[in-house]
PDB file of C-alpha atoms in Angstrom:
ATOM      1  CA  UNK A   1     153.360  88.567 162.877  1.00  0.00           C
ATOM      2  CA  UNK A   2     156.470  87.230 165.202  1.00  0.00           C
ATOM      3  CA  UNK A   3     155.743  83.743 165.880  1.00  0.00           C
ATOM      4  CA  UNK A   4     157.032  82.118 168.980  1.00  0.00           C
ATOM      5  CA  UNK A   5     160.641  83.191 169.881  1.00  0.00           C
ATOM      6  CA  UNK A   6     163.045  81.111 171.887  1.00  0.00           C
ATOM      7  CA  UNK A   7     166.842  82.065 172.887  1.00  0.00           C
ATOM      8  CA  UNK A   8     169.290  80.958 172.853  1.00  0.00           C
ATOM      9  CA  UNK A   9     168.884  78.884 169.740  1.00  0.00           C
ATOM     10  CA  UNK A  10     171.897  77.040 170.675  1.00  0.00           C
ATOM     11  CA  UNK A  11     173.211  76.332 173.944  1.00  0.00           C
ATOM     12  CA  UNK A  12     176.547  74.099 174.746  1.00  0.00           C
ATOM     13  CA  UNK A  13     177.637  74.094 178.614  1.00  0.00           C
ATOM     14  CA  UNK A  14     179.576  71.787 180.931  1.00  0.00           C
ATOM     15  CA  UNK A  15     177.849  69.276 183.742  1.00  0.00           C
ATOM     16  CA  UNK A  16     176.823  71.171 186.733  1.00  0.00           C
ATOM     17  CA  UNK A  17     175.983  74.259 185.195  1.00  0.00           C
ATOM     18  CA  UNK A  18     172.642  76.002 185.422  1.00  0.00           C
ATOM     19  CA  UNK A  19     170.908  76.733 181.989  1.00  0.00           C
ATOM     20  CA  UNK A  20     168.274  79.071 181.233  1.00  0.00           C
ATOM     21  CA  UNK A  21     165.978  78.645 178.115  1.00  0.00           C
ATOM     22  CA  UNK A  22     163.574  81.533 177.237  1.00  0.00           C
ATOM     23  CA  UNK A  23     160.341  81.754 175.570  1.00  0.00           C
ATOM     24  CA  UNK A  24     158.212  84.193 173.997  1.00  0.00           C
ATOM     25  CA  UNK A  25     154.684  83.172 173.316  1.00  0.00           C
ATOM     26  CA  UNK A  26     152.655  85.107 170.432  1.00  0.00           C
ATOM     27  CA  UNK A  27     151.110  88.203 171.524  1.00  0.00           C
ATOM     28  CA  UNK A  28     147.356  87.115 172.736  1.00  0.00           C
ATOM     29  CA  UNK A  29     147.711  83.515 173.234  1.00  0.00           C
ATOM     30  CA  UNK A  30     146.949  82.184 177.084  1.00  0.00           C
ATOM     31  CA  UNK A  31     148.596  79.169 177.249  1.00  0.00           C
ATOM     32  CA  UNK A  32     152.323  78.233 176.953  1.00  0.00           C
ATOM     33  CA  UNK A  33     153.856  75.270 176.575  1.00  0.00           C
ATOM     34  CA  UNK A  34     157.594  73.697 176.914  1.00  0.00           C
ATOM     35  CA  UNK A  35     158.916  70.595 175.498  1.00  0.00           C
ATOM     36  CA  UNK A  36     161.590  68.193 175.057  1.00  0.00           C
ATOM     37  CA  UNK A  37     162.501  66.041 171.875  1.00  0.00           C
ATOM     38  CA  UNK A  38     165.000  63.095 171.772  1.00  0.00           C
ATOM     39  CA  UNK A  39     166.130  60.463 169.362  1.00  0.00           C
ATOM     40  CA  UNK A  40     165.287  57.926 172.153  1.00  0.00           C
ATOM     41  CA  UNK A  41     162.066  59.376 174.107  1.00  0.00           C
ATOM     42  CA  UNK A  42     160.402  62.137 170.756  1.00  0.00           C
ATOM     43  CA  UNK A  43     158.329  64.559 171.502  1.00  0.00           C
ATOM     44  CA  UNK A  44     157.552  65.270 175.218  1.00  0.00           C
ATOM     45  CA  UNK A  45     155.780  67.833 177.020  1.00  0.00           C
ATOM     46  CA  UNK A  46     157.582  69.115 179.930  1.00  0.00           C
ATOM     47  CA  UNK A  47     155.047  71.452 181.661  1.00  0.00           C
ATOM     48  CA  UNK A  48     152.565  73.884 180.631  1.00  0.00           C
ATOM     49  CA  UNK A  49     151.092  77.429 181.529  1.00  0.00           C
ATOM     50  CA  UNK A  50     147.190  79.015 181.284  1.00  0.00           C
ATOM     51  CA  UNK A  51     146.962  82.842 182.341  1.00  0.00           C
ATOM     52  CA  UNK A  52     150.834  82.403 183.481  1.00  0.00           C
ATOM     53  CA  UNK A  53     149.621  79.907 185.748  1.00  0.00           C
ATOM     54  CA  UNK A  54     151.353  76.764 185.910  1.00  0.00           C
ATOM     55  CA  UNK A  55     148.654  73.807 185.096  1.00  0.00           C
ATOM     56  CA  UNK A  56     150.684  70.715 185.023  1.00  0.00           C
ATOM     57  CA  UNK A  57     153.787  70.409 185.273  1.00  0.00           C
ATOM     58  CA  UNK A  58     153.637  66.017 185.430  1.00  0.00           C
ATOM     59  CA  UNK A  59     156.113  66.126 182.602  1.00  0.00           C
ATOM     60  CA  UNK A  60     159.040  67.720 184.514  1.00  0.00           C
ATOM     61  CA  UNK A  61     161.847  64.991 184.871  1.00  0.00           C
ATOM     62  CA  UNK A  62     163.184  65.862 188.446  1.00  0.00           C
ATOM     63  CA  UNK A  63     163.591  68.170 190.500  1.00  0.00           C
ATOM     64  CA  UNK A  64     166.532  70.181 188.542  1.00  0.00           C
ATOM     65  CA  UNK A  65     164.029  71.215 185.903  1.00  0.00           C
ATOM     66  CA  UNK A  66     161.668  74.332 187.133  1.00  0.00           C
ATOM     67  CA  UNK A  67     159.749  76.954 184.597  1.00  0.00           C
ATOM     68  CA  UNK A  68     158.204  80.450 185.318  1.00  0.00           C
ATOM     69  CA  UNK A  69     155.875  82.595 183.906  1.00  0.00           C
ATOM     70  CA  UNK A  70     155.988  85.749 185.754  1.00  0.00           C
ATOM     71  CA  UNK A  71     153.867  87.519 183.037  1.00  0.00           C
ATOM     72  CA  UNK A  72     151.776  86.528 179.796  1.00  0.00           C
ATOM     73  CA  UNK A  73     154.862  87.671 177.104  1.00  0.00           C
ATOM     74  CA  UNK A  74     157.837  85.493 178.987  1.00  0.00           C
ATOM     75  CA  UNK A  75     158.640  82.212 180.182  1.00  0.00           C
ATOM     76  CA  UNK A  76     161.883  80.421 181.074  1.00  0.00           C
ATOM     77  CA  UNK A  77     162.969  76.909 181.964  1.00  0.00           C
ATOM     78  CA  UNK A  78     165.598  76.279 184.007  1.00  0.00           C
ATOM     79  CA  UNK A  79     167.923  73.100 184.664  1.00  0.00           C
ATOM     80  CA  UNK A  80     170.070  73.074 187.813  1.00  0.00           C
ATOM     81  CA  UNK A  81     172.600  71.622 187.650  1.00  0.00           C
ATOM     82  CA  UNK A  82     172.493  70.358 184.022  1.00  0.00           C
ATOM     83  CA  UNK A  83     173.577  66.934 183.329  1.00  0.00           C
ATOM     84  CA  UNK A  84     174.598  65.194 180.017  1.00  0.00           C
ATOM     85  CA  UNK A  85     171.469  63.554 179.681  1.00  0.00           C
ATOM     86  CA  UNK A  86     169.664  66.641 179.454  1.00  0.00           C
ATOM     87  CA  UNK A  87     171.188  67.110 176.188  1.00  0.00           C
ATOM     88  CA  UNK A  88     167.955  67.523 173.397  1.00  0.00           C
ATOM     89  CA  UNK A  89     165.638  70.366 171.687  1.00  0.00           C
ATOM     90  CA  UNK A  90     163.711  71.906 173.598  1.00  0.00           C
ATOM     91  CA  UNK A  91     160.560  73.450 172.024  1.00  0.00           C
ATOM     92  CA  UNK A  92     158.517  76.187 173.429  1.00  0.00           C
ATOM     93  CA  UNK A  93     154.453  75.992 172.436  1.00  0.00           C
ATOM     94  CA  UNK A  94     151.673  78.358 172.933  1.00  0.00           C
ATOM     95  CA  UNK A  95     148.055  78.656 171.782  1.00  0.00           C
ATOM     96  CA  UNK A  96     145.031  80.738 172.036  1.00  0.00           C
ATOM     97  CA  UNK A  97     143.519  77.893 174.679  1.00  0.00           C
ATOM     98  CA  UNK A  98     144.814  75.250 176.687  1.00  0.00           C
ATOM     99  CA  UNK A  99     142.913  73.314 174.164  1.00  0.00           C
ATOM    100  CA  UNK A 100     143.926  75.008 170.981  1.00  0.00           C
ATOM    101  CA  UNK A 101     146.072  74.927 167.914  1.00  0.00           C
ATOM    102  CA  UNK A 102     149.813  75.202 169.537  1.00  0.00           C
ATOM    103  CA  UNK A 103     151.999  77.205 167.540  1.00  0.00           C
ATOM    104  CA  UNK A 104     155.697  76.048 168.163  1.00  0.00           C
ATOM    105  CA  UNK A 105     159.228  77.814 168.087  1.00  0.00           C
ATOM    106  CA  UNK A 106     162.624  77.129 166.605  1.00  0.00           C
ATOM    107  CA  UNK A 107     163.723  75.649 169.542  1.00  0.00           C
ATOM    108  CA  UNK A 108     166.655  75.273 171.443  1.00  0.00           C
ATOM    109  CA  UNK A 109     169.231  73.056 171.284  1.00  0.00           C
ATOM    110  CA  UNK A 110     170.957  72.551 174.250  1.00  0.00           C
ATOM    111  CA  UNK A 111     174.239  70.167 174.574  1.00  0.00           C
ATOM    112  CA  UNK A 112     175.897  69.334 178.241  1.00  0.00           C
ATOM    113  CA  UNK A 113     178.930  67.996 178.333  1.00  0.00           C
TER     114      UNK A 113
ATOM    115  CA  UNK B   1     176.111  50.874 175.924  1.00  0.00           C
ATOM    116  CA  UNK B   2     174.521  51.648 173.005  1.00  0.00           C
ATOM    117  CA  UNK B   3     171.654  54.010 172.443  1.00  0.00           C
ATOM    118  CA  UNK B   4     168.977  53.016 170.680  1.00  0.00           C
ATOM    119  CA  UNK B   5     166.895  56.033 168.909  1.00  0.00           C
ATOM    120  CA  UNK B   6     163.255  55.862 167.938  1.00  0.00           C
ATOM    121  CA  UNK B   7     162.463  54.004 164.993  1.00  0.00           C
ATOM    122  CA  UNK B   8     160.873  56.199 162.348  1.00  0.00           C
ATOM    123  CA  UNK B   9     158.807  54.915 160.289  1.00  0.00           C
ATOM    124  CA  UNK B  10     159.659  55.931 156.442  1.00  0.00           C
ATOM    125  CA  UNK B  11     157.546  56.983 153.545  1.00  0.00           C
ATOM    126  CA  UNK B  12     159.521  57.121 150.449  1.00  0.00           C
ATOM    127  CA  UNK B  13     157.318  58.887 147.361  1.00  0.00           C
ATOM    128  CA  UNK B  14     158.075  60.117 143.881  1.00  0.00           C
ATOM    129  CA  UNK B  15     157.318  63.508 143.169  1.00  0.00           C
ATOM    130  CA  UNK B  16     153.717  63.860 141.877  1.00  0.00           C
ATOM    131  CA  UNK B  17     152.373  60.717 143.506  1.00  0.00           C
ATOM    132  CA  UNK B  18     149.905  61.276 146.676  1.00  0.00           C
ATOM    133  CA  UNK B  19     151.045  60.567 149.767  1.00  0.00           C
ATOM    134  CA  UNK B  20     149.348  58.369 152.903  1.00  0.00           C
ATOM    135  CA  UNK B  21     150.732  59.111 156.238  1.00  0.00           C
ATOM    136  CA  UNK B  22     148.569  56.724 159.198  1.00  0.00           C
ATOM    137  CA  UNK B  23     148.246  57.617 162.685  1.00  0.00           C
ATOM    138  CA  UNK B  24     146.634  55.141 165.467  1.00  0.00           C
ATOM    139  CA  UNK B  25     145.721  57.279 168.254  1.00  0.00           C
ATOM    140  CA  UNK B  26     145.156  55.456 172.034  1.00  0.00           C
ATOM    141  CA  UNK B  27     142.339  57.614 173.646  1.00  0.00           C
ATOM    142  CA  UNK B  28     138.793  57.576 172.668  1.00  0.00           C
ATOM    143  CA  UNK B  29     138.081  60.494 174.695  1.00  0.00           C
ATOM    144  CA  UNK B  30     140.404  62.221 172.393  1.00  0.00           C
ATOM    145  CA  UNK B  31     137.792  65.565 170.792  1.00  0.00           C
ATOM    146  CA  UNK B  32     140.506  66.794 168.775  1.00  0.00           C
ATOM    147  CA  UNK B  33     143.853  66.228 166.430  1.00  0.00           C
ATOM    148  CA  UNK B  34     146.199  67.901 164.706  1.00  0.00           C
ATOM    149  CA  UNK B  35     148.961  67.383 162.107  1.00  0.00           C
ATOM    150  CA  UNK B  36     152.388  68.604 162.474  1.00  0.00           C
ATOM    151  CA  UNK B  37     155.431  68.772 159.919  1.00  0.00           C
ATOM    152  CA  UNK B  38     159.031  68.866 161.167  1.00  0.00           C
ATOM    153  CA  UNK B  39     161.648  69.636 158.723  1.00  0.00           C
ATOM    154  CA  UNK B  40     165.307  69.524 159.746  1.00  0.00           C
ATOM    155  CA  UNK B  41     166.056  72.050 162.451  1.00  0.00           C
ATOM    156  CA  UNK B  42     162.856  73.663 162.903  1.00  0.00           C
ATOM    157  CA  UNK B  43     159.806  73.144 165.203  1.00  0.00           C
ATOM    158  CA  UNK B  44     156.458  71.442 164.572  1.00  0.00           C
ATOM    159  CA  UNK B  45     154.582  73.382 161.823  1.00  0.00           C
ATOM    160  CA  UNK B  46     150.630  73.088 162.268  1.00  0.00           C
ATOM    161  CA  UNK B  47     149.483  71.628 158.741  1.00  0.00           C
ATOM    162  CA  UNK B  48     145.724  70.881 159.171  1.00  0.00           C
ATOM    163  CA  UNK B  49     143.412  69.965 162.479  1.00  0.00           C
ATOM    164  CA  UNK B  50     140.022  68.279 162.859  1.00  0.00           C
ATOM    165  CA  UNK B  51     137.543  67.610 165.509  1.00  0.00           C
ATOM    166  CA  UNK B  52     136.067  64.460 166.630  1.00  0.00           C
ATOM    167  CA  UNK B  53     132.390  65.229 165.257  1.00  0.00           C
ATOM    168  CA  UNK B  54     133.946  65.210 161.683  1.00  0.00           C
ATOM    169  CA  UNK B  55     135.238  62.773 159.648  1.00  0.00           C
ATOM    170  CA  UNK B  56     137.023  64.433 157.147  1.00  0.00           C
ATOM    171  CA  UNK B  57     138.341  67.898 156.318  1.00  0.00           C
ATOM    172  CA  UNK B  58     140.649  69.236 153.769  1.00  0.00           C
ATOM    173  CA  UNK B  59     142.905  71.958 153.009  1.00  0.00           C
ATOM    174  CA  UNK B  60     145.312  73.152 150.030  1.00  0.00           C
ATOM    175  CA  UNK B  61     146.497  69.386 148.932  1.00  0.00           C
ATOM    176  CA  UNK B  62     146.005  68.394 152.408  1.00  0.00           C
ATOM    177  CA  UNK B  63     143.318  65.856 153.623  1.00  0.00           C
ATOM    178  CA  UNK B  64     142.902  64.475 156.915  1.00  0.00           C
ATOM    179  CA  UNK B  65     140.896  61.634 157.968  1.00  0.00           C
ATOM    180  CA  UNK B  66     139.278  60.150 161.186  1.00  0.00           C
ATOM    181  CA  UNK B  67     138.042  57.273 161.663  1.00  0.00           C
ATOM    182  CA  UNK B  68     136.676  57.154 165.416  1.00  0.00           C
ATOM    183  CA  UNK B  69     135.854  53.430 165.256  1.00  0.00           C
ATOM    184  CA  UNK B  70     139.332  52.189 164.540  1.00  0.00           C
ATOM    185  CA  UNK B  71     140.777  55.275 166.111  1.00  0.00           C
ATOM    186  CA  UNK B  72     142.846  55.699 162.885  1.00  0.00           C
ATOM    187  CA  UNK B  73     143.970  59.011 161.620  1.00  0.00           C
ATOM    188  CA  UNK B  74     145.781  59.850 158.248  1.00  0.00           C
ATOM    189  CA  UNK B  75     147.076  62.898 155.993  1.00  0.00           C
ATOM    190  CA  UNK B  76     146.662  62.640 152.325  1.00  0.00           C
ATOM    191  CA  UNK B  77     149.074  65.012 150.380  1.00  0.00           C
ATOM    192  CA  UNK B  78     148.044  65.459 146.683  1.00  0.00           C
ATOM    193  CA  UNK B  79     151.064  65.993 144.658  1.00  0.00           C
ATOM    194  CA  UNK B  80     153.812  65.336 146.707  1.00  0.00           C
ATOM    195  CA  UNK B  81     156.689  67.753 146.571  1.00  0.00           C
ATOM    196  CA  UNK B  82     160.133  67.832 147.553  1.00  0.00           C
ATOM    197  CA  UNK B  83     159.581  70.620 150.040  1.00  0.00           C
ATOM    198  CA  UNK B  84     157.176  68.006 151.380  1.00  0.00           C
ATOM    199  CA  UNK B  85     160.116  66.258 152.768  1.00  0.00           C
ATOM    200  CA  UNK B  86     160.084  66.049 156.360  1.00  0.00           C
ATOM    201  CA  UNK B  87     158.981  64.041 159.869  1.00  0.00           C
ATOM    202  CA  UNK B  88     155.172  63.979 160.012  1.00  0.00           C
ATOM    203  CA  UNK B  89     153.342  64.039 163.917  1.00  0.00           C
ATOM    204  CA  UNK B  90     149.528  62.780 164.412  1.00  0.00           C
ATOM    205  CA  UNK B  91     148.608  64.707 167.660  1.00  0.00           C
ATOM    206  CA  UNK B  92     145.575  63.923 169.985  1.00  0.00           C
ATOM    207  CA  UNK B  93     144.248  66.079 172.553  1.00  0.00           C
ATOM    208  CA  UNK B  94     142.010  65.606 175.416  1.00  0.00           C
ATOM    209  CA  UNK B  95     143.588  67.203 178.605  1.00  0.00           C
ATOM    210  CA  UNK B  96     146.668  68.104 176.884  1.00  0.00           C
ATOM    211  CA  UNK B  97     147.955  67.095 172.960  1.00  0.00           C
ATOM    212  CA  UNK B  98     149.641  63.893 172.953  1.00  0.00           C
ATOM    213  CA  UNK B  99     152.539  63.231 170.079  1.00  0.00           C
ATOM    214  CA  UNK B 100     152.626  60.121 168.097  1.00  0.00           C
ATOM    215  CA  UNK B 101     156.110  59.191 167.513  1.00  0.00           C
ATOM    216  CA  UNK B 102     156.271  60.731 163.865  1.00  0.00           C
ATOM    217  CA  UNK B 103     156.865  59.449 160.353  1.00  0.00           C
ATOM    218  CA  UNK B 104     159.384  60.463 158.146  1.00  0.00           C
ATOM    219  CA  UNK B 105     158.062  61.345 154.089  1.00  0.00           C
ATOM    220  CA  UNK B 106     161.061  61.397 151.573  1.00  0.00           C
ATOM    221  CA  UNK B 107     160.343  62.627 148.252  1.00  0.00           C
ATOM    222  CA  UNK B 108     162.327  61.371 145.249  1.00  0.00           C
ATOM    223  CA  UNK B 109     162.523  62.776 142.011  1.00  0.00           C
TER     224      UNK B 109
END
């Protein structure tokens, strides 16, 4: 079975620019999940989907981050304009249930400079 | 100025030996946790999960164990092997799954 698939897997652009991460959750599961990692801040959840539905999105930095889930098999997050401190991994999640085992991607890694 | 990263903790283990790896979780609400393993350039692996109304719970040369009183949670690896090498994540969940900040398991020969 395909587990979660994320493009690109590597992602270099200059300040300013928009950037668009994509997500594929595994076939079945309802909830989706997006996430950043740092050296300085680890593992943090960005915002999260049940049903394509956005639940909380408390995690979102500002205003230049946004994520969409127009149907159960595709999600992307978007940063615009992308600044150099927006440089990390970022890790797309899903699960069966809000509540459930999340099953993680390869990730993205995205560089701004 | 400088950055300063996270400071992972480090577990440094022959080959063979068991390995601890402790986890202090914040939330006593917390009904369920989960184990992750990060190797170098991947995402979170799931390794092994348990749920508040048990205390212990095993897989193959995995063990995890919760101790709701001290809200302490660890993984026991029998045998340790190199392919065990890797960053280590105790996650709690009550609304949403919280991530510790990791510890990092070298394996020696």
């Amino acid at each position: 079975d395909a587990g979660v698939i994320q493009s690109p897997r590597h992602e270099v652009t200059e300040m300013g620019q928009e950037v668009t991460l994509r997500c594929k959750p595994i076939s079945g599961h309802n909830s989706l999940f997006w996430y950043r990692q740092t050296m300085m801040r680890g593992l943090e959840l960005l915002i999260y989907f049940n049903n394509n539905v956005p639940i909380d999105d408390s995690g979102m930095p500002e205003d230049r981050f946004s994520a969409k889930m127009p149907n159960a098999s595709f999600s992307t997050l978007k940063i615009q304009p992308s600044e150099p401190r927006d440089s990390a991994v970022y890790f797309c999640a899903s699960s069966l249930a809000r509540d459930g085992t999340q099953y993680f991607g390869p990730g993205t890694r995205l560089t701004v400079l | 100025g400088e950055s300063v990263g996270l400071h992972l903790p480090t577990l440094s283990v022959q080959e063979g030996d068991n390995s601890i790896i402790n986890c202090a979780y914040s939330n006593s609400a917390s009904d369920y946790f989960i184990w992750y393993k990060q190797e170098s350039g991947k995402g979170p692996q799931f390794i092994i999960d348990i749920r508040s109304n048990m205390d212990k719970r095993q897989g193959q040369r995995v063990t995890v164990l919760l101790n709701k009183t001290v809200k302490h949670l660890s993984l026991q690896i029998a045998a340790t092997q190199p392919g065990d090498s890797a960053v280590y994540f105790c996650a709690e969940n009550t609304d949403k799954l919280i991530f510790g900040t990791g510890t990092r398991l070298q394996v020696f020969p």
